[in-house]
Amino acid sequence: MSFLQLLWFLLLAVLFIGFFFLEGFDFGVGMATRLLARNERERTQLIATIGPHWDGNEVWLITAGGAMFASYPLWYASLFSGFYIMFFLVLLGLIMRGVSFEFAAHAETARGRSIWRWALFIGSILPPFVLGMIFTAIMQPLPIDSHMDVYAALGDQINLLTIVGGVAVTLMCFMHGLNFIRLKTEGALRIRARAWNQKLSWLLYAGEVVFAVLVFFQTDFFAKRPLSTGLIIVLIVCAAVIQHLGVLQDKELLSFIGSGLGLTLVVALIFNGLFPRVLIGTNAAHSLLITQASASPLTLKIMTIVTCILLPIALAYFIWAYVVFHKRIPEVKAA
Amino acid sequence: MLLGVSVLDLARFQFAMTTVFHFFFVPFSIGMALVTAIMETMYVRKKDPLYKKMTLFWGKIFLLSFAVGVVTGIIQEFQFGMNWSNYSRFMGDIFGAPLAIEALLAFFMESTFIGLWMFTWDRFKPALHAAMIWFVWLGTTLSAIWILSANSFMQHPTGFAINEATGRVKLVDFGAVITNPQLWVEFPHVIFGAFTTAGFAVAGMAAWRLLKHDHVDFYHRSLRVGLTVGLIAVVGAIGVGDLQTQFIIKDQPMKFAATEGVYKDTKDPAPWALVELIDTKNHQVSGNIEIPYLLSLLSYHKTSGAVKGMETVDQELQAKYGKDKNYYVPVKTLFWSFRVMSGGGVLLALVAILGLWFSRKKNNTLLQKRWLLWVLGLCLWLPFILNTAGWLITELGRYPWTVYGLFTIADSISATTTAGQLWFSNIVYFLIFSLLGGVMVYYSHRNLRHGPDADLHTDYGVAADPFAKEAFGK
């Protein structure tokens, strides 16, 4: 395995972490528009917190997908074709969500608005849930043939681990979104979001224990790398504790860091357990390895140079946009 | 096989449907970003509030098209892996990099600055605010370069070698990939087409309102901005299109011969068939109305020179790539698409000249020329048809290849994809696209009817609320 292959394996993890950290909270805000907000004025206030950012956040997924295509084309090809319907559902969610902001702003009747608000809600639950399922499905051995094609049966896609994985990722995104709301709003929503997370924290602990047990029995992660897998799982629980502490002591930033760290570590757990494979075969001989799946050294080299130049520039204005819109969104007064 | 349709047919249909639909919105929003940026720049320079109104009003339609363009674009990135995984494996070493660079360079830029542009009207100084929309435009344009560099490789592979062990493409010269001559005739043509689309769409929408004598000053000025952009762009597109033709004659002679409906080698000088009936089975053409010399002129910029017919090209391709493939492209589609595209382009140029002439300052009689306003109004839809026709030529004309001369469409498909999955996704996509397209047109139409005096500040959920601006944290 070359240095560049390792680097790009890590960079993909970083890009997916960026996606889950950022789009994670705006998925969560989308869920909160139905679960937390009680009326249209509160929904308006919530959506204003992510209005300028959601599109940029979603680009992290596009970038991760594009970077996977560029650096690990064989991984990209096998993964996306193997989980066809799953990725299709992610697309559906992202489509409905992506147009909902603009269309709701143009709708004039309350009914039309409400349709697009529902599109936002569903489009904010479906992608994290299905992505959670996909990412936990690839932790388990898959039927891969000698042509690297994944013939994932229904049971490979929907089983106890993937359902728990999907629910866990959705829950983590929701809590992350609630913490973002605590950071970005004033008034009733801010208070209610905290109360929600106070209760949800216990659910998260329970979910994480179940998840850890399932990882132990359903995957070879503990068998292959017991130390690091165990350590990351402990850290995931620590992140949940940090999040919880931030809720109890009313430290909003601490909670937000905690919930973001949780999502970060889940991605880390998966990439760590996969290494040095990218897809695990039921027949170990057909597992797709980093060494086989990557692009040529030249492509990796060029991608490295390009990324070193472009990513910092993109990050600079990306962060600037958050600075410009750093203020809290006040409550929307009744007309 | 279900209803006589294979998995390959279904996947091709899906690619055609999703890209054609996506490409209604892409050129429109690239062009609208430019038109909006020009309007806002005029506001900054002339401080005339009417230009600010124009920026906000047309900017709203831009944002609608941008949203649909973005969501239909994600499909494209996923689709290569989902339906065309063998293509992705074969081409990954080359194809992925432009896609990733497009995301890193262009998508981050457009998505971040569009957020900044939408929500900073009352907190940035006008010049800085105008810079935001220029960055959005730059992002959209850069994205076109990168995705087209990937497409150009598929049309005319450069800078690669075939990996002996795996049989896949391997990058050897990245510089050659981005200096691909195909790219530098294709990109300007596409980008001029995008500006054309927005120019005539704005002019056309304005023309419909002018027919009703609605906000005459506002729509009149919008119409002139639209037509100016449209005229420059369409002339550019025709000019670059000519360069592209020169390139294709040598590079993909089958595509070229098909766009001209030429089976047998032509005489010298070659006449150009304006229309003809094509019998694809017997390789016969009849009922042609011909313009002498014109094909030689178009092909070689000379009054002499014969053009190779498809039968000759077929022989050459068989000798070069083997006798096991059918090298004939869908001739009728290419022939008529080319006539629609080129004829439509010339028509747009003429209409723009007429529109600008009759609306000139010294003697403005545009409002009396109701027929011209009607024509302008109808031309709103024409560029969308021309863009589609252009892509049909480019993509169908590459048959049977996905990567010209290297990899066939039949080899590209995912082994695991089933007909059931494709039927399901095709039907759902079709329904969703109908919904999105319908809603987009409906909201744009209503925007027009409400006119520029409606509250134009993008309100994202605050529309119903009079305390809108407070929601964005002053």
PDB file of N, CA, C and O in Angstrom, chain B residues 148-173:
ATOM      1  N   LEU B 148     -17.345  19.085 -18.664  1.00  0.00           N
ATOM      2  CA  LEU B 148     -17.156  18.915 -20.098  1.00  0.00           C
ATOM      3  C   LEU B 148     -15.781  18.340 -20.414  1.00  0.00           C
ATOM      4  O   LEU B 148     -15.602  17.691 -21.445  1.00  0.00           O
ATOM      5  N   SER B 149     -14.814  18.557 -19.539  1.00  0.00           N
ATOM      6  CA  SER B 149     -13.518  17.915 -19.792  1.00  0.00           C
ATOM      7  C   SER B 149     -13.673  16.402 -19.648  1.00  0.00           C
ATOM      8  O   SER B 149     -13.030  15.629 -20.363  1.00  0.00           O
ATOM      9  N   ALA B 150     -14.555  15.983 -18.746  1.00  0.00           N
ATOM     10  CA  ALA B 150     -14.831  14.544 -18.639  1.00  0.00           C
ATOM     11  C   ALA B 150     -15.561  14.054 -19.884  1.00  0.00           C
ATOM     12  O   ALA B 150     -15.219  13.017 -20.464  1.00  0.00           O
ATOM     13  N   ASN B 151     -16.552  14.821 -20.325  1.00  0.00           N
ATOM     14  CA  ASN B 151     -17.278  14.428 -21.533  1.00  0.00           C
ATOM     15  C   ASN B 151     -16.353  14.418 -22.749  1.00  0.00           C
ATOM     16  O   ASN B 151     -16.441  13.532 -23.600  1.00  0.00           O
ATOM     17  N   SER B 152     -15.447  15.405 -22.808  1.00  0.00           N
ATOM     18  CA  SER B 152     -14.558  15.492 -23.964  1.00  0.00           C
ATOM     19  C   SER B 152     -13.655  14.266 -24.065  1.00  0.00           C
ATOM     20  O   SER B 152     -13.333  13.818 -25.160  1.00  0.00           O
ATOM     21  N   PHE B 153     -13.259  13.757 -22.902  1.00  0.00           N
ATOM     22  CA  PHE B 153     -12.456  12.539 -22.951  1.00  0.00           C
ATOM     23  C   PHE B 153     -13.253  11.405 -23.578  1.00  0.00           C
ATOM     24  O   PHE B 153     -12.728  10.586 -24.331  1.00  0.00           O
ATOM     25  N   MET B 154     -14.533  11.358 -23.258  1.00  0.00           N
ATOM     26  CA  MET B 154     -15.380  10.299 -23.826  1.00  0.00           C
ATOM     27  C   MET B 154     -15.533  10.471 -25.337  1.00  0.00           C
ATOM     28  O   MET B 154     -15.714   9.501 -26.070  1.00  0.00           O
ATOM     29  N   GLN B 155     -15.492  11.717 -25.790  1.00  0.00           N
ATOM     30  CA  GLN B 155     -15.610  11.977 -27.224  1.00  0.00           C
ATOM     31  C   GLN B 155     -14.289  11.761 -27.942  1.00  0.00           C
ATOM     32  O   GLN B 155     -14.244  11.303 -29.072  1.00  0.00           O
ATOM     33  N   HIS B 156     -13.222  12.162 -27.271  1.00  0.00           N
ATOM     34  CA  HIS B 156     -11.905  12.181 -27.919  1.00  0.00           C
ATOM     35  C   HIS B 156     -10.854  11.930 -26.839  1.00  0.00           C
ATOM     36  O   HIS B 156     -10.327  12.875 -26.254  1.00  0.00           O
ATOM     37  N   PRO B 157     -10.580  10.656 -26.553  1.00  0.00           N
ATOM     38  CA  PRO B 157      -9.668  10.341 -25.447  1.00  0.00           C
ATOM     39  C   PRO B 157      -8.247  10.863 -25.691  1.00  0.00           C
ATOM     40  O   PRO B 157      -7.703  10.695 -26.775  1.00  0.00           O
ATOM     41  N   THR B 158      -7.687  11.508 -24.668  1.00  0.00           N
ATOM     42  CA  THR B 158      -6.308  11.998 -24.751  1.00  0.00           C
ATOM     43  C   THR B 158      -5.616  11.769 -23.411  1.00  0.00           C
ATOM     44  O   THR B 158      -6.284  11.710 -22.374  1.00  0.00           O
ATOM     45  N   GLY B 159      -4.310  11.686 -23.452  1.00  0.00           N
ATOM     46  CA  GLY B 159      -3.524  11.651 -22.219  1.00  0.00           C
ATOM     47  C   GLY B 159      -3.669  10.380 -21.409  1.00  0.00           C
ATOM     48  O   GLY B 159      -3.549  10.397 -20.193  1.00  0.00           O
ATOM     49  N   PHE B 160      -3.927   9.254 -22.075  1.00  0.00           N
ATOM     50  CA  PHE B 160      -4.172   8.012 -21.337  1.00  0.00           C
ATOM     51  C   PHE B 160      -3.336   6.873 -21.927  1.00  0.00           C
ATOM     52  O   PHE B 160      -2.724   7.004 -22.991  1.00  0.00           O
ATOM     53  N   ALA B 161      -3.318   5.762 -21.214  1.00  0.00           N
ATOM     54  CA  ALA B 161      -2.801   4.513 -21.767  1.00  0.00           C
ATOM     55  C   ALA B 161      -3.728   3.412 -21.270  1.00  0.00           C
ATOM     56  O   ALA B 161      -4.467   3.618 -20.315  1.00  0.00           O
ATOM     57  N   ILE B 162      -3.705   2.267 -21.930  1.00  0.00           N
ATOM     58  CA  ILE B 162      -4.497   1.149 -21.432  1.00  0.00           C
ATOM     59  C   ILE B 162      -3.605   0.293 -20.541  1.00  0.00           C
ATOM     60  O   ILE B 162      -2.518  -0.117 -20.943  1.00  0.00           O
ATOM     61  N   ASN B 163      -4.042   0.084 -19.331  1.00  0.00           N
ATOM     62  CA  ASN B 163      -3.312  -0.765 -18.400  1.00  0.00           C
ATOM     63  C   ASN B 163      -3.391  -2.215 -18.883  1.00  0.00           C
ATOM     64  O   ASN B 163      -4.468  -2.795 -18.952  1.00  0.00           O
ATOM     65  N   GLU B 164      -2.243  -2.765 -19.214  1.00  0.00           N
ATOM     66  CA  GLU B 164      -2.214  -4.105 -19.815  1.00  0.00           C
ATOM     67  C   GLU B 164      -2.847  -5.152 -18.901  1.00  0.00           C
ATOM     68  O   GLU B 164      -3.590  -6.022 -19.340  1.00  0.00           O
ATOM     69  N   ALA B 165      -2.572  -5.041 -17.622  1.00  0.00           N
ATOM     70  CA  ALA B 165      -3.014  -6.079 -16.693  1.00  0.00           C
ATOM     71  C   ALA B 165      -4.525  -6.051 -16.485  1.00  0.00           C
ATOM     72  O   ALA B 165      -5.166  -7.099 -16.414  1.00  0.00           O
ATOM     73  N   THR B 166      -5.095  -4.860 -16.379  1.00  0.00           N
ATOM     74  CA  THR B 166      -6.517  -4.778 -16.038  1.00  0.00           C
ATOM     75  C   THR B 166      -7.400  -4.468 -17.242  1.00  0.00           C
ATOM     76  O   THR B 166      -8.613  -4.653 -17.177  1.00  0.00           O
ATOM     77  N   GLY B 167      -6.816  -3.960 -18.317  1.00  0.00           N
ATOM     78  CA  GLY B 167      -7.606  -3.567 -19.472  1.00  0.00           C
ATOM     79  C   GLY B 167      -8.326  -2.244 -19.284  1.00  0.00           C
ATOM     80  O   GLY B 167      -9.183  -1.882 -20.081  1.00  0.00           O
ATOM     81  N   ARG B 168      -7.997  -1.533 -18.217  1.00  0.00           N
ATOM     82  CA  ARG B 168      -8.672  -0.266 -17.956  1.00  0.00           C
ATOM     83  C   ARG B 168      -7.808   0.918 -18.381  1.00  0.00           C
ATOM     84  O   ARG B 168      -6.613   0.785 -18.605  1.00  0.00           O
ATOM     85  N   VAL B 169      -8.468   2.076 -18.440  1.00  0.00           N
ATOM     86  CA  VAL B 169      -7.746   3.289 -18.809  1.00  0.00           C
ATOM     87  C   VAL B 169      -6.873   3.745 -17.649  1.00  0.00           C
ATOM     88  O   VAL B 169      -7.261   3.646 -16.491  1.00  0.00           O
ATOM     89  N   LYS B 170      -5.691   4.227 -17.999  1.00  0.00           N
ATOM     90  CA  LYS B 170      -4.787   4.746 -16.978  1.00  0.00           C
ATOM     91  C   LYS B 170      -4.356   6.146 -17.390  1.00  0.00           C
ATOM     92  O   LYS B 170      -4.046   6.370 -18.560  1.00  0.00           O
ATOM     93  N   LEU B 171      -4.379   7.053 -16.449  1.00  0.00           N
ATOM     94  CA  LEU B 171      -3.965   8.417 -16.757  1.00  0.00           C
ATOM     95  C   LEU B 171      -2.451   8.469 -16.963  1.00  0.00           C
ATOM     96  O   LEU B 171      -1.702   7.913 -16.171  1.00  0.00           O
ATOM     97  N   VAL B 172      -2.018   9.110 -18.068  1.00  0.00           N
ATOM     98  CA  VAL B 172      -0.574   9.318 -18.201  1.00  0.00           C
ATOM     99  C   VAL B 172      -0.224  10.799 -18.304  1.00  0.00           C
ATOM    100  O   VAL B 172       0.887  11.201 -17.985  1.00  0.00           O
ATOM    101  N   ASP B 173      -1.178  11.606 -18.760  1.00  0.00           N
ATOM    102  CA  ASP B 173      -0.861  13.023 -18.932  1.00  0.00           C
ATOM    103  C   ASP B 173      -2.106  13.860 -18.631  1.00  0.00           C
ATOM    104  O   ASP B 173      -2.980  14.024 -19.474  1.00  0.00           O
TER     105      ASP B 173
END
